[in-house]
Coordinates of C-alpha atoms in Angstrom, one line a residue:
X174 CA -12.5 15.1 -10.8
X175 CA -14.9 13.9 -8.2
X176 CA -14.0 10.6 -6.5
X177 CA -17.5 10.4 -4.9
X178 CA -16.0 11.6 -1.8
X179 CA -19.2 11.4 0.3
X180 CA -18.7 7.5 -0.1
X181 CA -15.1 7.6 1.1
X182 CA -16.0 9.7 4.1
X183 CA -19.1 7.6 4.9
X184 CA -17.2 4.4 4.7
X185 CA -14.3 5.8 6.7
X186 CA -11.3 4.8 4.5
X187 CA -9.9 7.9 6.3
X188 CA -12.5 9.2 8.8
X189 CA -12.7 12.9 9.8
X190 CA -10.3 13.7 12.6
X191 CA -11.6 12.7 16.0
X192 CA -13.1 15.6 18.0
X193 CA -11.1 15.2 21.3
X194 CA -11.5 17.1 24.5
X195 CA -8.2 18.0 26.0
X196 CA -5.6 15.5 24.7
X197 CA -3.1 14.1 27.1
X198 CA 0.5 14.5 26.3
X199 CA 3.0 11.9 27.1
X200 CA 3.1 8.1 27.3
X201 CA 4.1 5.2 25.3
X202 CA 1.9 3.0 22.9
X203 CA 2.5 -0.5 21.8
X204 CA 1.3 -1.4 18.3
X205 CA 1.1 -5.0 17.2
X206 CA 2.0 -5.5 13.5
X207 CA 1.8 -8.6 11.4
X208 CA 5.5 -9.1 11.5
X209 CA 9.0 -7.7 11.1
X210 CA 9.3 -5.1 8.2
X211 CA 12.0 -6.3 5.7
X212 CA 13.5 -2.8 5.7
X213 CA 13.0 0.7 7.1
X214 CA 13.8 2.3 3.7
X215 CA 10.3 3.0 2.2
X216 CA 11.7 3.8 -1.2
X217 CA 12.8 0.2 -1.8
X218 CA 9.6 -1.6 -0.6
X219 CA 6.0 -1.8 -1.6
X220 CA 5.1 -3.6 1.6
X221 CA 2.3 -1.9 3.5
X222 CA 4.0 -2.8 6.8
X223 CA 7.1 -0.7 5.8
X224 CA 4.9 2.3 5.1
X225 CA 2.9 2.0 8.3
X226 CA 6.1 2.3 10.4
X227 CA 8.2 4.6 8.3
X228 CA 5.6 7.3 7.6
X229 CA 6.3 8.4 11.2
X230 CA 10.0 8.9 10.5
X231 CA 10.0 10.1 6.9
X232 CA 7.8 12.6 5.0
X233 CA 7.1 13.3 1.4
X234 CA 6.5 16.5 -0.4
X235 CA 2.8 15.8 -0.6
X236 CA 0.3 13.4 1.0
X237 CA -3.5 12.7 1.0
X238 CA -6.2 14.5 2.9
X239 CA -9.3 12.7 4.4
X240 CA -11.1 13.0 1.0
X241 CA -8.0 11.4 -0.9
X242 CA -7.0 14.7 -2.5
X243 CA -3.3 15.4 -2.8
X244 CA -2.3 18.0 -0.2
X245 CA 1.1 19.6 0.7
X246 CA 3.2 18.1 3.5
X247 CA 6.9 19.2 3.0
X248 CA 5.9 21.4 0.0
X249 CA 4.6 24.8 1.0
X250 CA 1.5 24.5 -1.4
X251 CA 0.4 22.6 -4.5
X252 CA 2.7 23.0 -7.4
X253 CA 2.5 25.6 -10.0
X254 CA 2.1 23.7 -13.3
X255 CA 2.8 25.2 -16.7
X256 CA 0.0 25.4 -19.3
X257 CA 1.6 22.6 -21.3
X258 CA 1.6 20.3 -18.1
X259 CA 5.3 19.7 -18.5
X260 CA 6.9 22.0 -15.8
X261 CA 6.1 21.7 -12.0
X262 CA 7.4 24.4 -9.8
X263 CA 7.4 23.3 -6.1
X264 CA 7.9 25.7 -3.3
X265 CA 9.2 24.1 -0.1
X266 CA 8.4 24.8 3.5
X267 CA 11.2 26.6 5.3
X268 CA 12.5 25.9 8.8
X269 CA 12.1 22.2 8.4
X270 CA 14.7 20.2 10.3
X271 CA 16.0 16.7 9.7
X272 CA 16.4 14.4 12.8
X273 CA 20.2 15.2 12.8
X274 CA 19.2 18.9 13.2
X275 CA 20.3 19.9 9.7
X276 CA 17.9 22.1 7.6
X277 CA 16.0 20.8 4.7
X278 CA 16.7 22.5 1.4
X279 CA 16.0 22.0 -2.3
X280 CA 19.4 20.3 -2.5
X281 CA 18.0 17.5 -0.3
X282 CA 14.8 17.2 -2.4
X283 CA 16.7 17.0 -5.7
X284 CA 19.0 14.3 -4.3
X285 CA 16.1 12.4 -2.8
X286 CA 14.0 12.4 -5.9
X287 CA 17.0 11.2 -7.9
X288 CA 17.5 8.3 -5.4
X289 CA 13.7 7.6 -5.7
X290 CA 13.5 7.4 -9.6
X291 CA 16.7 5.1 -9.4
X292 CA 15.6 2.7 -6.5
X293 CA 11.8 2.9 -6.1
X294 CA 9.5 0.9 -8.2
X295 CA 7.1 3.8 -8.3
X296 CA 10.0 6.2 -8.9
X297 CA 11.1 4.1 -11.9
X298 CA 7.6 4.3 -13.2
X299 CA 7.9 8.1 -13.3
X300 CA 11.6 8.2 -14.4
X301 CA 10.9 7.7 -18.1
X302 CA 8.8 10.8 -18.1
X303 CA 11.2 13.1 -16.3
X304 CA 13.6 15.4 -18.2
X305 CA 15.2 17.0 -15.2
X306 CA 14.8 17.7 -11.4
X307 CA 16.6 20.9 -10.4
X308 CA 16.9 23.4 -7.6
X309 CA 15.8 26.9 -8.7
X310 CA 16.7 28.3 -5.3
X311 CA 17.1 27.0 -1.7
X312 CA 13.4 26.7 -1.3
X313 CA 12.2 25.9 -4.8
X314 CA 12.4 22.8 -6.9
X315 CA 11.5 22.4 -10.6
X316 CA 10.5 19.2 -12.3
X317 CA 10.5 19.2 -16.1
X318 CA 8.7 16.4 -17.9
X319 CA 9.1 15.0 -21.3
X320 CA 5.4 14.8 -21.7
X321 CA 2.4 15.5 -19.3
X322 CA 2.0 12.7 -16.7
X323 CA -1.2 13.0 -14.7
X324 CA -0.3 10.7 -11.7
X325 CA 2.8 12.6 -10.8
X326 CA 1.5 14.3 -7.7
X327 CA -0.2 11.2 -6.5
X328 CA 2.9 9.1 -6.8
X329 CA 4.8 11.9 -4.9
X330 CA 2.2 11.7 -2.2
X331 CA 2.1 7.9 -1.8
X332 CA 3.7 6.2 1.3
X333 CA 4.3 3.0 -0.6
X334 CA 7.7 2.9 -2.5
X335 CA 7.6 6.4 -1.2
X336 CA 9.4 9.6 -2.5
X337 CA 10.7 10.5 1.0
X338 CA 13.0 13.4 1.6
X339 CA 16.2 12.6 3.3
X340 CA 19.5 14.6 3.6
X341 CA 21.5 15.0 0.5
X342 CA 24.6 13.5 2.2
X343 CA 22.7 10.4 3.4
X344 CA 21.7 8.9 0.2
X345 CA 23.3 5.5 0.7
X346 CA 22.2 2.4 -1.2
X347 CA 21.2 0.6 1.0
X348 CA 20.2 3.2 3.5
X349 CA 22.6 3.3 6.6
X350 CA 21.1 6.1 8.6
X351 CA 17.4 6.5 9.0
X352 CA 17.1 10.2 9.2
X353 CA 13.9 12.0 8.1
X354 CA 11.8 15.0 9.0
X355 CA 8.9 13.2 10.6
X356 CA 7.3 13.7 14.0
X357 CA 9.1 10.6 15.4
X358 CA 12.6 9.4 14.9
X359 CA 14.1 6.0 15.2
X360 CA 15.4 5.4 18.7
X361 CA 16.1 1.7 18.7
X362 CA 15.3 -1.4 16.6
X363 CA 15.7 -5.0 17.8
X364 CA 15.0 -7.5 15.1
X365 CA 11.8 -9.5 15.8
X366 CA 11.3 -7.7 19.1
X367 CA 10.4 -4.1 18.5
X368 CA 10.9 -0.8 16.7
X369 CA 11.1 2.0 19.0
X370 CA 10.2 5.6 17.8
X371 CA 10.7 8.7 20.0
X372 CA 9.2 12.2 19.6
X373 CA 11.3 14.6 17.6
X374 CA 11.4 17.8 19.4
X375 CA 12.6 19.6 16.4
X376 CA 9.5 18.7 14.3
X377 CA 7.6 21.6 12.7
X378 CA 4.0 20.7 12.1
X379 CA 1.9 22.3 9.4
X380 CA -0.5 24.8 10.7
X381 CA -4.3 24.3 10.8
X382 CA -6.3 21.3 11.4
X383 CA -5.4 17.7 10.9
X384 CA -6.8 16.4 7.7
X385 CA -6.4 12.7 7.0
X386 CA -2.6 12.1 6.3
X387 CA -2.4 15.9 5.8
X388 CA -2.6 19.0 7.9
X389 CA -1.1 19.3 11.4
X390 CA 0.6 16.3 12.8
X391 CA 0.6 16.5 16.6
X392 CA 3.1 14.7 18.8
X393 CA 1.2 13.8 22.1
X394 CA 3.0 10.5 22.6
X395 CA 6.5 10.3 24.0
X396 CA 7.2 7.0 22.1
X397 CA 5.5 4.5 19.7
X398 CA 6.8 0.9 19.7
X399 CA 5.9 -1.4 16.8
X400 CA 6.0 -5.0 18.0
X401 CA 5.9 -7.9 15.4
X402 CA 3.1 -10.4 16.2
X403 CA 3.2 -12.8 13.3
X404 CA 0.5 -15.2 14.4
X405 CA -3.1 -13.8 13.7
X406 CA -4.6 -15.8 16.6
X407 CA -2.1 -14.4 19.0
X408 CA -2.9 -10.8 17.8
X409 CA -6.7 -11.6 18.5
X410 CA -5.9 -12.7 22.0
X411 CA -3.7 -9.7 22.6
X412 CA -6.5 -7.4 21.5
X413 CA -8.9 -9.2 23.7
X414 CA -6.7 -8.9 26.8
X415 CA -5.6 -5.3 26.1
X416 CA -1.9 -6.4 25.8
X417 CA -1.5 -3.6 22.9
X418 CA -2.8 -0.3 22.4
X419 CA -3.5 -1.1 18.6
X420 CA -3.5 -4.3 16.9
X421 CA -3.3 -4.4 13.1
X422 CA -4.9 -6.9 10.7
X423 CA -7.3 -9.0 12.8
X424 CA -9.2 -11.9 11.2
X425 CA -12.6 -10.8 10.5
X426 CA -14.2 -13.7 12.3
X427 CA -12.9 -12.2 15.5
X428 CA -14.9 -9.0 15.1
X429 CA -17.6 -9.9 17.7
X430 CA -15.1 -11.3 20.1
X431 CA -13.2 -8.0 20.2
X432 CA -16.4 -6.0 20.3
X433 CA -17.4 -7.9 23.5
X434 CA -14.0 -7.5 25.2
X435 CA -13.5 -5.0 28.0
X436 CA -10.2 -3.2 27.0
X437 CA -10.5 -3.1 23.2
X438 CA -12.8 -2.2 20.4
X439 CA -12.8 -3.2 16.7
X440 CA -12.1 -0.9 13.9
X441 CA -13.5 -1.9 10.4
X442 CA -12.6 -0.2 7.1
X443 CA -15.4 -1.0 4.6
X444 CA -14.6 -1.5 1.9
X445 CA -10.8 -1.7 2.4
X446 CA -9.4 -3.1 -0.8
X447 CA -8.8 -6.4 -2.7
X448 CA -6.6 -9.4 -2.5
X449 CA -4.7 -10.4 -5.6
X450 CA -2.7 -13.3 -7.1
X451 CA 0.3 -11.7 -8.8
X452 CA 1.9 -13.7 -11.7
X453 CA 5.5 -13.8 -12.6
X454 CA 5.2 -12.8 -16.2
X455 CA 9.0 -12.6 -16.6
X456 CA 10.3 -16.2 -16.0
X457 CA 9.0 -19.6 -15.2
X458 CA 5.7 -21.5 -15.7
X459 CA 3.4 -18.4 -15.3
X460 CA 5.4 -16.4 -17.9
X461 CA 3.1 -18.4 -20.3
X462 CA -0.2 -16.4 -20.8
X463 CA -2.0 -19.7 -21.7
X464 CA -1.0 -21.1 -18.3
X465 CA -2.1 -17.9 -16.5
X466 CA -5.5 -18.1 -18.4
X467 CA -5.9 -21.7 -17.3
X468 CA -5.3 -20.8 -13.6
X469 CA -8.0 -18.0 -14.1
X470 CA -10.4 -20.5 -15.4
X471 CA -9.9 -23.1 -12.6
X472 CA -10.4 -20.8 -9.6
X473 CA -13.7 -19.9 -7.8
X474 CA -13.1 -16.5 -6.4
X475 CA -16.3 -16.8 -4.4
X476 CA -15.1 -19.9 -2.6
X477 CA -11.7 -18.3 -1.9
X478 CA -13.4 -15.2 -0.4
X479 CA -15.8 -17.3 1.7
X480 CA -12.9 -19.3 3.1
X481 CA -10.9 -16.2 3.9
X482 CA -13.7 -13.9 5.3
X483 CA -16.7 -16.1 6.2
X484 CA -19.7 -13.9 6.1
X485 CA -20.6 -11.8 3.2
X486 CA -20.6 -8.8 5.6
X487 CA -16.9 -8.9 5.1
X488 CA -16.4 -9.5 1.3
X489 CA -17.9 -9.0 -2.1
X490 CA -17.2 -11.1 -5.1
X491 CA -16.5 -8.5 -7.8
X492 CA -13.9 -8.5 -10.6
X493 CA -13.8 -4.7 -11.2
X494 CA -10.8 -3.0 -9.7
X495 CA -12.9 -0.4 -8.1
X496 CA -16.3 -0.7 -6.5
X497 CA -19.4 1.0 -7.9
X498 CA -19.0 3.8 -5.4
X499 CA -15.9 5.0 -7.2
X500 CA -15.7 7.0 -10.4
X501 CA -13.2 4.5 -11.7
X502 CA -15.7 1.6 -11.6
X503 CA -16.1 -0.3 -14.9
X504 CA -17.0 -3.9 -15.7
X505 CA -15.0 -3.8 -18.9
X506 CA -12.8 -6.8 -19.2
X507 CA -14.4 -8.7 -16.4
X508 CA -17.2 -10.4 -18.5
X509 CA -16.5 -14.2 -18.9
X510 CA -13.1 -13.8 -17.1
X511 CA -14.0 -13.7 -13.4
X512 CA -15.1 -16.3 -10.8
X513 CA -15.1 -19.1 -13.3
X514 CA -14.4 -22.1 -11.0
X515 CA -14.0 -24.5 -14.0
X516 CA -11.1 -26.9 -13.2
X517 CA -12.1 -29.4 -15.9
X518 CA -12.0 -26.7 -18.5
X519 CA -8.8 -25.5 -17.1
X520 CA -7.3 -29.0 -17.3
X521 CA -8.1 -29.0 -21.1
X522 CA -6.6 -25.6 -21.5
X523 CA -3.4 -26.7 -19.7
X524 CA -3.0 -29.7 -21.9
X525 CA -3.4 -27.5 -25.0
X526 CA -0.7 -25.1 -23.5
X527 CA 1.8 -28.0 -23.2
X528 CA 1.7 -28.2 -19.4
X529 CA 3.6 -31.3 -18.3
X530 CA 3.3 -31.3 -14.5
X531 CA 5.9 -28.8 -13.7
X532 CA 5.5 -27.3 -10.1
X533 CA 3.4 -24.1 -9.8
X534 CA 5.2 -22.3 -7.0
X535 CA 2.7 -20.2 -4.9
X536 CA 4.3 -17.8 -2.2
X537 CA 2.1 -17.0 0.6
X538 CA 2.2 -16.0 4.3
X539 CA 0.1 -16.9 7.4
X540 CA 0.8 -13.5 8.9
X541 CA -2.1 -12.3 6.7
X542 CA -4.2 -15.3 7.5
X543 CA -6.7 -14.5 4.7
X544 CA -4.0 -14.8 2.2
X545 CA -3.2 -18.4 3.5
X546 CA -6.8 -19.4 3.5
X547 CA -7.4 -18.2 -0.1
X548 CA -4.1 -20.1 -1.1
X549 CA -5.5 -23.4 0.4
X550 CA -8.8 -23.2 -1.6
X551 CA -6.8 -22.1 -4.8
X552 CA -4.5 -25.1 -4.4
X553 CA -7.5 -27.6 -4.3
X554 CA -9.1 -26.1 -7.4
X555 CA -5.7 -26.1 -9.2
X556 CA -5.1 -29.8 -8.2
X557 CA -8.5 -30.7 -9.7
X558 CA -7.3 -29.2 -12.9
X559 CA -4.2 -31.3 -12.7
X560 CA -1.7 -28.6 -11.6
X561 CA 1.3 -29.8 -9.5
X562 CA 1.0 -27.0 -6.7
X563 CA 4.1 -26.2 -4.6
X564 CA 2.8 -24.2 -1.8
X565 CA 5.5 -22.2 -0.1
X566 CA 4.3 -20.7 3.2
X567 CA 6.8 -18.2 4.6
X568 CA 6.9 -15.1 6.9
X569 CA 5.9 -11.9 5.2
X570 CA 9.5 -10.4 5.3
X571 CA 10.7 -13.5 3.4
X572 CA 7.9 -13.3 0.9
X573 CA 8.8 -9.6 0.1
X574 CA 12.5 -10.7 -0.5
X575 CA 11.7 -13.8 -2.6
X576 CA 9.3 -12.0 -4.9
X577 CA 12.2 -9.7 -5.9
X578 CA 13.8 -12.7 -7.6
X579 CA 12.1 -13.9 -10.7
X580 CA 13.7 -17.3 -10.5
X581 CA 12.0 -18.2 -7.2
X582 CA 8.2 -18.1 -7.7
X583 CA 5.2 -18.2 -10.1
X584 CA 2.5 -16.6 -8.0
X585 CA 2.6 -14.5 -4.9
X586 CA -0.4 -13.5 -2.8
X587 CA -0.9 -10.0 -1.6
X588 CA -3.6 -7.2 -1.3
X589 CA -4.1 -3.5 -1.8
X590 CA -6.4 -0.8 -0.5
X591 CA -8.5 1.0 -3.0
X592 CA -6.3 3.8 -4.2
X593 CA -7.3 7.4 -5.2
X594 CA -5.4 7.1 -8.4
X595 CA -5.3 3.8 -10.4
X596 CA -1.8 4.6 -11.5
X597 CA -0.7 4.0 -7.9
X598 CA -1.4 0.2 -8.5
X599 CA 2.0 -1.6 -8.4
X600 CA 1.0 -3.8 -11.4
X601 CA 1.3 -0.8 -13.6
X602 CA 5.0 -0.3 -12.9
X603 CA 7.2 -2.5 -15.0
X604 CA 9.7 -2.8 -12.2
X605 CA 7.2 -4.1 -9.7
X606 CA 7.5 -7.9 -8.9
X607 CA 5.6 -9.6 -11.7
X608 CA 7.3 -7.3 -14.2
X609 CA 4.4 -6.9 -16.6
X610 CA 6.0 -5.1 -19.6
X611 CA 4.3 -5.8 -23.0
X612 CA 3.4 -3.6 -26.1
X613 CA -0.3 -4.0 -25.1
X614 CA 0.4 -2.7 -21.5
X615 CA 2.3 0.3 -22.9
X616 CA -0.5 1.0 -25.5
X617 CA -3.1 1.1 -22.7
X618 CA -1.2 2.6 -19.8
X619 CA 0.7 5.5 -21.5
X620 CA -2.3 7.3 -22.8
X621 CA -4.0 7.0 -19.5
X622 CA -1.1 8.4 -17.6
X623 CA -0.4 11.3 -20.0
X624 CA -4.1 12.4 -20.3
X625 CA -4.9 15.4 -18.2
X626 CA -8.6 15.6 -18.7
X627 CA -10.4 13.8 -15.8
X628 CA -13.4 12.5 -17.8
X629 CA -11.2 11.1 -20.6
X630 CA -8.9 9.4 -18.0
X631 CA -12.0 7.5 -16.6
X632 CA -12.7 6.3 -20.2
X633 CA -9.0 5.3 -20.6
X634 CA -8.8 3.5 -17.4
X635 CA -11.5 1.1 -18.7
X636 CA -9.1 0.0 -21.5
X637 CA -6.3 -0.4 -18.9
X638 CA -8.5 -2.8 -16.9
X639 CA -9.5 -4.6 -20.1
X640 CA -5.8 -5.1 -20.9
X641 CA -5.1 -6.4 -17.4
X642 CA -7.8 -9.0 -18.0
X643 CA -6.5 -9.8 -21.5
X644 CA -2.9 -10.3 -20.3
X645 CA -3.4 -11.3 -16.7
X646 CA -0.4 -9.9 -14.9
X647 CA -2.5 -10.5 -11.7
X648 CA -5.9 -12.0 -10.7
X649 CA -8.2 -9.9 -8.6
X650 CA -10.0 -12.2 -6.1
X651 CA -12.7 -9.7 -4.7
X652 CA -13.4 -6.9 -2.4
X653 CA -12.9 -7.1 1.4
X654 CA -13.3 -5.2 4.7
X655 CA -10.3 -4.9 7.0
X656 CA -10.6 -5.3 10.8
X657 CA -8.1 -4.0 13.4
X658 CA -8.5 -3.3 17.1
X659 CA -7.4 -0.4 19.5
X660 CA -7.6 0.2 23.1
X661 CA -10.6 2.1 24.4
X662 CA -8.0 4.5 26.1
X663 CA -6.4 5.4 22.8
X664 CA -7.7 8.7 21.4
X665 CA -7.1 10.3 18.1
X666 CA -6.6 7.3 15.9
X667 CA -8.9 7.4 13.0
X668 CA -9.6 4.5 10.6
X669 CA -7.1 4.4 7.7
X670 CA -5.6 1.8 5.4
X671 CA -2.1 2.6 6.8
X672 CA -2.8 3.5 10.5
X673 CA -0.8 6.4 11.8
X674 CA -0.2 7.5 15.4
X675 CA 0.7 11.3 15.2
X676 CA -2.4 12.9 16.8
X677 CA -2.7 9.7 19.1
X678 CA -2.9 10.1 22.9
X679 CA -3.7 8.0 25.9
X680 CA -6.5 8.9 28.3
X681 CA -5.4 8.7 31.8

């Protein structure tokens, strides 16, 4: 299936690896992040921040290349799949060491996948389709499915709620030792100060060229330090002054300021992804579909996007979950359901739904400034509709903890990059915060995930999108471009939705 890869390459979701002259070895880089990750166990979190840090420590069987195709990482090659689509035979790379110097074998893979299907929201998404995971020999794992499940490899490759491979004897819940196979290992973590990663000298990279998240991962740097910088304006000034080698998630209005600075340069991913308002469909006010529909009617997506991103150079008001450049693009379900901006009509709908002024609890964070700005505009439209808005502004780590408890919120604000496989979207997992789990969801999603034919899957995705609009587990606000900044001395860092720093080096 073609994902219109020319578009992805041209827009640099993951650009081709930088062509470097002799890369310098050694040195330390400091990376400013939007805050403190709530955990360093990537299985149990869907937070991008967790994935950004931990992808250097832990690895998965597969990952994505620069064209968003699944490619082997800890697996030796792509799996052998039986004719009926129900048996995956995975050969593992040999000679792979964990950070504790033990050898990775199929025993570790089987134990890790068991933990993943038990703890990870995306693993739970797969669990119902799995009949067994077993070691055929020390370097071979066999996954048997109850029925074909097309997204399996993409889910095994994803670094979000990730199927990381860790030693069989270190499967603690919660994780106590952070032992992976990655190019860097955890050296020290000081809460709210830094996470320090050091080169793992026992790392065995893949042969060949680097290829997006795939291919060879080079260890030019001695250390990578991730430093939480929650205030977006502080991140901007840090980029302008050159205080950090890389600064993640910069407000888009600072693009020119960074462009004109001496030590740093901006990086823009266009288009990056989409912000969403996720509803709690399990408990509380937003568990009522009529209330969710009224919220949808009240909001002006255009005004929220304008407040968050300013110029249309940085956003596009579009209700489809994929832009026109993707094969998954469809307008089905969006007609008459997007960018309505009708608080008066919403007020009438709320009255008919029996709304009596209960607080609508909206969770957001200023660490992603565009989340907060959208929340402010949404609050004004909802107040015009007669909604009693309870805006709860917290740090991102607190938000990710609170959203796990259905009793604490009605809406939380987040965002997602455009993903190569729609089944990777968190909303399709019934265990993802929001807990969308209805007969209509099952009737739309199950045929989509079990269909192997690419053309038929595109058609079935249209029905999934329609069902999302029918039942509103979340609201898509629009498309946006993301801006970060890097030092002009930092080489080998290509634009990516989850920035990675293997292959990075510092010019002297």
